[in-house]
mmCIF file of C-alpha atoms in Angstrom:
data_model
loop_
_atom_site.group_PDB
_atom_site.id
_atom_site.type_symbol
_atom_site.label_atom_id
_atom_site.label_comp_id
_atom_site.label_asym_id
_atom_site.label_seq_id
_atom_site.Cartn_x
_atom_site.Cartn_y
_atom_site.Cartn_z
ATOM 1 C CA GLY H 1 0.000 0.000 0.000
ATOM 2 C CA ALA H 2 0.888 3.655 -0.069
ATOM 3 C CA GLY H 3 1.609 3.816 3.633
ATOM 4 C CA VAL H 4 1.812 1.714 6.769
ATOM 5 C CA SER H 5 -1.654 0.571 7.735
ATOM 6 C CA GLN H 6 -2.587 -0.465 11.251
ATOM 7 C CA SER H 7 -5.769 -1.976 12.606
ATOM 8 C CA PRO H 8 -7.754 -1.571 14.650
ATOM 9 C CA ARG H 9 -7.239 2.158 15.174
ATOM 10 C CA TYR H 10 -8.886 1.895 18.570
ATOM 11 C CA LYS H 11 -9.315 -1.111 20.796
ATOM 12 C CA VAL H 12 -10.995 -1.161 24.191
ATOM 13 C CA THR H 13 -10.773 -4.403 26.086
ATOM 14 C CA LYS H 14 -11.250 -5.748 29.542
ATOM 15 C CA ARG H 15 -8.353 -6.752 31.718
ATOM 16 C CA GLY H 16 -7.423 -10.378 31.139
ATOM 17 C CA GLN H 17 -8.502 -10.504 27.502
ATOM 18 C CA ASP H 18 -6.101 -11.172 24.635
ATOM 19 C CA VAL H 19 -5.689 -8.603 21.867
ATOM 20 C CA ALA H 20 -4.122 -8.769 18.431
ATOM 21 C CA LEU H 21 -2.899 -5.683 16.626
ATOM 22 C CA ARG H 22 -2.203 -5.827 12.936
ATOM 23 C CA CYS H 23 0.325 -3.988 10.803
ATOM 24 C CA ASP H 24 0.444 -3.919 7.023
ATOM 25 C CA PRO H 25 3.762 -2.334 5.994
ATOM 26 C CA ILE H 26 4.607 -0.494 2.820
ATOM 27 C CA SER H 27 4.742 -2.984 -0.022
ATOM 28 C CA GLY H 28 8.236 -4.332 -0.498
ATOM 29 C CA HIS H 29 9.641 -2.985 2.719
ATOM 30 C CA VAL H 30 12.047 -5.471 4.226
ATOM 31 C CA SER H 31 12.086 -4.336 7.816
ATOM 32 C CA LEU H 32 9.162 -3.939 10.197
ATOM 33 C CA TYR H 33 9.213 -2.443 13.673
ATOM 34 C CA TRP H 34 6.832 -2.261 16.594
ATOM 35 C CA TYR H 35 6.956 0.632 19.055
ATOM 36 C CA ARG H 36 4.825 1.575 22.017
ATOM 37 C CA GLN H 37 4.051 5.143 22.993
ATOM 38 C CA ALA H 38 2.627 6.278 26.310
ATOM 39 C CA LEU H 39 0.823 9.585 26.479
ATOM 40 C CA GLY H 40 3.233 12.508 26.477
ATOM 41 C CA GLN H 41 6.295 10.375 25.788
ATOM 42 C CA GLY H 42 8.263 9.369 22.742
ATOM 43 C CA PRO H 43 7.833 5.937 21.170
ATOM 44 C CA GLU H 44 9.766 3.042 22.708
ATOM 45 C CA PHE H 45 11.119 0.127 20.709
ATOM 46 C CA LEU H 46 9.453 -3.257 21.166
ATOM 47 C CA THR H 47 10.619 -5.585 18.405
ATOM 48 C CA TYR H 48 11.900 -5.738 14.845
ATOM 49 C CA PHE H 49 11.738 -8.066 11.825
ATOM 50 C CA ASN H 50 13.771 -8.469 8.694
ATOM 51 C CA TYR H 51 11.512 -10.302 6.268
ATOM 52 C CA GLU H 52 9.848 -12.992 8.407
ATOM 53 C CA ALA H 53 12.687 -13.297 10.905
ATOM 54 C CA GLN H 54 12.328 -11.618 14.252
ATOM 55 C CA GLN H 55 15.737 -10.056 14.740
ATOM 56 C CA ASP H 56 15.298 -8.412 18.095
ATOM 57 C CA LYS H 57 12.563 -8.702 20.692
ATOM 58 C CA SER H 58 14.480 -7.130 23.542
ATOM 59 C CA GLY H 59 11.951 -4.348 23.944
ATOM 60 C CA LEU H 60 8.975 -6.593 24.597
ATOM 61 C CA PRO H 61 8.025 -5.921 28.237
ATOM 62 C CA ASN H 62 7.318 -9.515 29.238
ATOM 63 C CA ASP H 63 6.247 -12.874 27.865
ATOM 64 C CA ARG H 64 2.632 -11.774 27.478
ATOM 65 C CA PHE H 65 3.783 -9.852 24.418
ATOM 66 C CA SER H 66 4.630 -11.613 21.184
ATOM 67 C CA ALA H 67 4.877 -10.699 17.528
ATOM 68 C CA GLU H 68 5.033 -12.543 14.263
ATOM 69 C CA ARG H 69 5.453 -11.821 10.581
ATOM 70 C CA PRO H 70 5.001 -15.263 9.028
ATOM 71 C CA GLU H 71 5.204 -14.339 5.356
ATOM 72 C CA GLY H 72 7.483 -11.364 5.648
ATOM 73 C CA SER H 73 4.732 -8.840 5.084
ATOM 74 C CA ILE H 74 1.844 -8.352 7.525
ATOM 75 C CA SER H 75 2.720 -8.524 11.197
ATOM 76 C CA THR H 76 0.636 -9.159 14.276
ATOM 77 C CA LEU H 77 1.468 -8.001 17.788
ATOM 78 C CA THR H 78 -0.368 -10.085 20.361
ATOM 79 C CA ILE H 79 -0.836 -9.211 24.001
ATOM 80 C CA GLN H 80 -2.155 -11.987 26.184
ATOM 81 C CA ARG H 81 -4.010 -11.493 29.460
ATOM 82 C CA THR H 82 -3.994 -7.738 29.076
ATOM 83 C CA GLU H 83 -3.402 -5.480 32.053
ATOM 84 C CA GLN H 84 -4.265 -1.833 32.560
ATOM 85 C CA ARG H 85 -0.589 -0.878 32.284
ATOM 86 C CA ASP H 86 -0.644 -2.176 28.688
ATOM 87 C CA SER H 87 -2.824 0.778 27.683
ATOM 88 C CA ALA H 88 -0.884 2.817 25.140
ATOM 89 C CA MET H 89 -0.562 3.690 21.471
ATOM 90 C CA TYR H 90 1.093 0.856 19.578
ATOM 91 C CA ARG H 91 2.896 2.015 16.474
ATOM 92 C CA CYS H 92 4.216 0.005 13.586
ATOM 93 C CA ALA H 93 6.868 1.215 11.168
ATOM 94 C CA SER H 94 8.578 -0.210 8.131
ATOM 95 C CA SER H 95 11.704 0.552 6.174
ATOM 96 C CA ALA H 96 13.136 -0.557 2.890
ATOM 97 C CA ASN H 97 16.599 -1.136 4.222
ATOM 98 C CA ARG H 98 18.186 -4.214 5.590
ATOM 99 C CA GLU H 99 20.334 -4.154 8.665
ATOM 100 C CA GLY H 100 23.844 -3.063 7.888
ATOM 101 C CA LEU H 101 23.112 -0.529 5.204
ATOM 102 C CA SER H 102 26.182 1.652 4.963
ATOM 103 C CA SER H 103 24.507 4.824 3.773
ATOM 104 C CA GLY H 104 22.894 5.445 7.144
ATOM 105 C CA ALA H 105 19.589 6.110 5.484
ATOM 106 C CA ASN H 106 17.457 3.711 7.456
ATOM 107 C CA VAL H 107 14.327 5.821 7.216
ATOM 108 C CA LEU H 108 11.318 4.497 9.085
ATOM 109 C CA THR H 109 7.771 5.216 7.943
ATOM 110 C CA PHE H 110 5.284 4.974 10.771
ATOM 111 C CA GLY H 111 1.634 4.071 10.710
ATOM 112 C CA ALA H 112 -1.112 5.974 12.488
ATOM 113 C CA GLY H 113 -1.039 3.521 15.370
ATOM 114 C CA SER H 114 -3.477 1.399 17.327
ATOM 115 C CA ARG H 115 -4.681 2.913 20.579
ATOM 116 C CA LEU H 116 -5.262 0.215 23.163
ATOM 117 C CA THR H 117 -7.278 0.886 26.297
ATOM 118 C CA VAL H 118 -7.491 -1.843 28.917
ATOM 119 C CA LEU H 119 -10.277 -1.365 31.432
ATOM 120 C CA ASP V 1 21.297 6.445 28.367
ATOM 121 C CA ALA V 2 20.275 9.663 26.656
ATOM 122 C CA LYS V 3 22.556 10.312 23.723
ATOM 123 C CA THR V 4 20.993 13.660 22.867
ATOM 124 C CA THR V 5 19.891 16.732 24.753
ATOM 125 C CA GLN V 6 17.197 19.035 23.420
ATOM 126 C CA PRO V 7 15.345 21.995 24.943
ATOM 127 C CA PRO V 8 11.893 20.898 26.071
ATOM 128 C CA SER V 9 10.030 23.569 24.162
ATOM 129 C CA MET V 10 10.343 26.596 21.932
ATOM 130 C CA ASP V 11 8.086 29.045 20.168
ATOM 131 C CA CYS V 12 8.485 30.357 16.675
ATOM 132 C CA ALA V 13 6.688 33.025 14.669
ATOM 133 C CA GLU V 14 4.966 31.915 11.492
ATOM 134 C CA GLY V 15 7.052 32.703 8.424
ATOM 135 C CA ARG V 16 10.290 32.955 10.374
ATOM 136 C CA ALA V 17 13.066 30.398 10.524
ATOM 137 C CA ALA V 18 12.943 27.926 13.385
ATOM 138 C CA ASN V 19 16.345 26.805 14.672
ATOM 139 C CA LEU V 20 16.187 23.665 16.791
ATOM 140 C CA PRO V 21 19.365 22.792 18.714
ATOM 141 C CA CYS V 22 20.535 19.353 19.723
ATOM 142 C CA ASN V 23 23.560 18.383 21.784
ATOM 143 C CA HIS V 24 25.166 14.995 21.220
ATOM 144 C CA SER V 25 28.551 15.383 22.851
ATOM 145 C CA THR V 26 29.221 11.638 23.109
ATOM 146 C CA ILE V 27 28.490 10.882 19.463
ATOM 147 C CA SER V 28 30.902 8.423 17.898
ATOM 148 C CA GLY V 29 32.443 8.695 14.477
ATOM 149 C CA ASN V 30 30.055 6.269 12.827
ATOM 150 C CA GLU V 31 26.837 7.584 14.292
ATOM 151 C CA TYR V 32 24.438 9.577 12.184
ATOM 152 C CA VAL V 33 22.197 12.384 13.361
ATOM 153 C CA TYR V 34 18.542 11.892 12.470
ATOM 154 C CA TRP V 35 15.596 14.202 12.962
ATOM 155 C CA TYR V 36 11.995 13.041 13.163
ATOM 156 C CA ARG V 37 8.909 14.979 14.132
ATOM 157 C CA GLN V 38 5.521 13.990 15.474
ATOM 158 C CA ILE V 39 2.518 16.168 14.733
ATOM 159 C CA HIS V 40 -0.223 15.856 17.337
ATOM 160 C CA SER V 41 -1.217 12.189 17.538
ATOM 161 C CA GLN V 42 0.218 11.121 14.192
ATOM 162 C CA GLY V 43 3.101 8.702 13.822
ATOM 163 C CA PRO V 44 6.645 10.101 13.776
ATOM 164 C CA GLN V 45 7.760 11.486 10.426
ATOM 165 C CA TYR V 46 11.313 11.431 9.115
ATOM 166 C CA ILE V 47 12.758 14.855 8.342
ATOM 167 C CA ILE V 48 16.452 14.598 7.564
ATOM 168 C CA HIS V 49 19.711 12.928 8.583
ATOM 169 C CA GLY V 50 23.430 13.568 8.270
ATOM 170 C CA LEU V 51 26.858 12.343 9.293
ATOM 171 C CA LYS V 52 29.373 15.162 8.936
ATOM 172 C CA ASN V 53 28.292 17.508 6.201
ATOM 173 C CA ASN V 54 25.403 19.896 6.315
ATOM 174 C CA GLU V 55 22.324 18.557 4.587
ATOM 175 C CA THR V 56 19.283 20.148 3.007
ATOM 176 C CA ASN V 57 16.069 18.740 1.620
ATOM 177 C CA GLU V 58 12.624 20.041 0.845
ATOM 178 C CA MET V 59 11.647 20.035 4.498
ATOM 179 C CA ALA V 60 14.633 21.370 6.378
ATOM 180 C CA SER V 61 18.353 21.939 6.690
ATOM 181 C CA LEU V 62 20.679 20.179 9.101
ATOM 182 C CA ILE V 63 23.782 21.954 10.310
ATOM 183 C CA ILE V 64 26.324 19.751 12.118
ATOM 184 C CA THR V 65 29.236 21.374 13.945
ATOM 185 C CA GLU V 66 32.733 20.457 12.906
ATOM 186 C CA ASP V 67 33.352 18.473 16.089
ATOM 187 C CA ARG V 68 29.930 16.823 15.584
ATOM 188 C CA LYS V 69 29.001 17.405 19.215
ATOM 189 C CA SER V 70 25.934 19.395 18.328
ATOM 190 C CA SER V 71 23.603 20.113 15.452
ATOM 191 C CA THR V 72 20.795 22.440 14.485
ATOM 192 C CA LEU V 73 17.682 21.641 12.505
ATOM 193 C CA ILE V 74 16.467 24.631 10.553
ATOM 194 C CA LEU V 75 12.917 25.002 9.303
ATOM 195 C CA PRO V 76 13.426 27.927 6.907
ATOM 196 C CA HIS V 77 9.894 29.335 6.888
ATOM 197 C CA ALA V 78 7.866 27.865 9.710
ATOM 198 C CA THR V 79 4.143 27.398 9.193
ATOM 199 C CA LEU V 80 1.412 26.563 11.668
ATOM 200 C CA ARG V 81 1.517 22.994 10.356
ATOM 201 C CA ASP V 82 5.099 22.679 11.621
ATOM 202 C CA THR V 83 3.841 22.700 15.209
ATOM 203 C CA ALA V 84 5.030 19.338 16.500
ATOM 204 C CA VAL V 85 7.440 17.501 18.768
ATOM 205 C CA TYR V 86 10.850 17.301 17.112
ATOM 206 C CA TYR V 87 13.194 14.452 17.993
ATOM 207 C CA CYS V 88 16.956 14.443 17.485
ATOM 208 C CA ILE V 89 18.337 10.893 17.381
ATOM 209 C CA VAL V 90 21.863 9.557 16.934
ATOM 210 C CA LEU V 91 22.168 6.166 15.354
ATOM 211 C CA PHE V 92 24.783 3.862 13.908
ATOM 212 C CA SER V 93 24.230 3.072 10.247
ATOM 213 C CA ASN V 94 23.439 -0.561 11.049
ATOM 214 C CA ASP V 95 21.247 0.212 14.029
ATOM 215 C CA TYR V 96 17.496 0.126 13.956
ATOM 216 C CA LYS V 97 16.336 1.066 17.434
ATOM 217 C CA LEU V 98 15.288 4.669 17.353
ATOM 218 C CA SER V 99 15.594 6.137 20.842
ATOM 219 C CA PHE V 100 13.223 9.082 20.760
ATOM 220 C CA GLY V 101 13.734 10.766 24.098
ATOM 221 C CA ALA V 102 11.510 13.694 25.068
ATOM 222 C CA GLY V 103 12.145 15.882 22.036
ATOM 223 C CA THR V 104 11.441 19.595 21.630
ATOM 224 C CA THR V 105 7.855 20.759 21.461
ATOM 225 C CA VAL V 106 7.793 23.482 18.830
ATOM 226 C CA THR V 107 4.813 25.808 18.700
ATOM 227 C CA VAL V 108 4.503 28.019 15.648
ATOM 228 C CA ARG V 109 2.393 31.077 16.381
ATOM 229 C CA ALA V 110 0.573 33.255 13.870
#
């Protein structure tokens, strides 16, 4: 697509429920990133994929969070047994560049985000 | 481990140049300086990046000091639509984790 598409834009759920957030990156983009943004703060890195391979998941807060990108395109971020502290804006980004690009031009394009509210 | 320091906020008059400073005194030789901005609740938007030389594109200019310990993002003719949080980020060329920090909230006033 023309941009990074995320769904749902808004999700309200009850504590203890599982949620799945979807990201459709720019067509052909190799790398896909998940960030989380609390109100009034900058985005924080969660995890990153090159093609279908999850390269780094060091930013995932705990084992309730997982992400996949099975075919190297669309990605799903899943939060199990949600808690109120999981409430935030979840942002996906993609870039055309593979890790190790020497030009330094690893430009990320972000989606509009999925706002999660856990009651 | 904050690699950059930015003023928390600044105002700018519409039509004037906005000069946004960023200190990155511990930058290493292979780290680039990137600028992103975030308008209201939208996702961050890439503006410009550079290593040593000054850079210019259709959005802004980036001036990097000779010792690379600081830089300035210049919006040549600020408009109301430039009101946003501006983030200065240093990053190795093979790195992918953007560390956004608090940024500078720029308010352009009519």
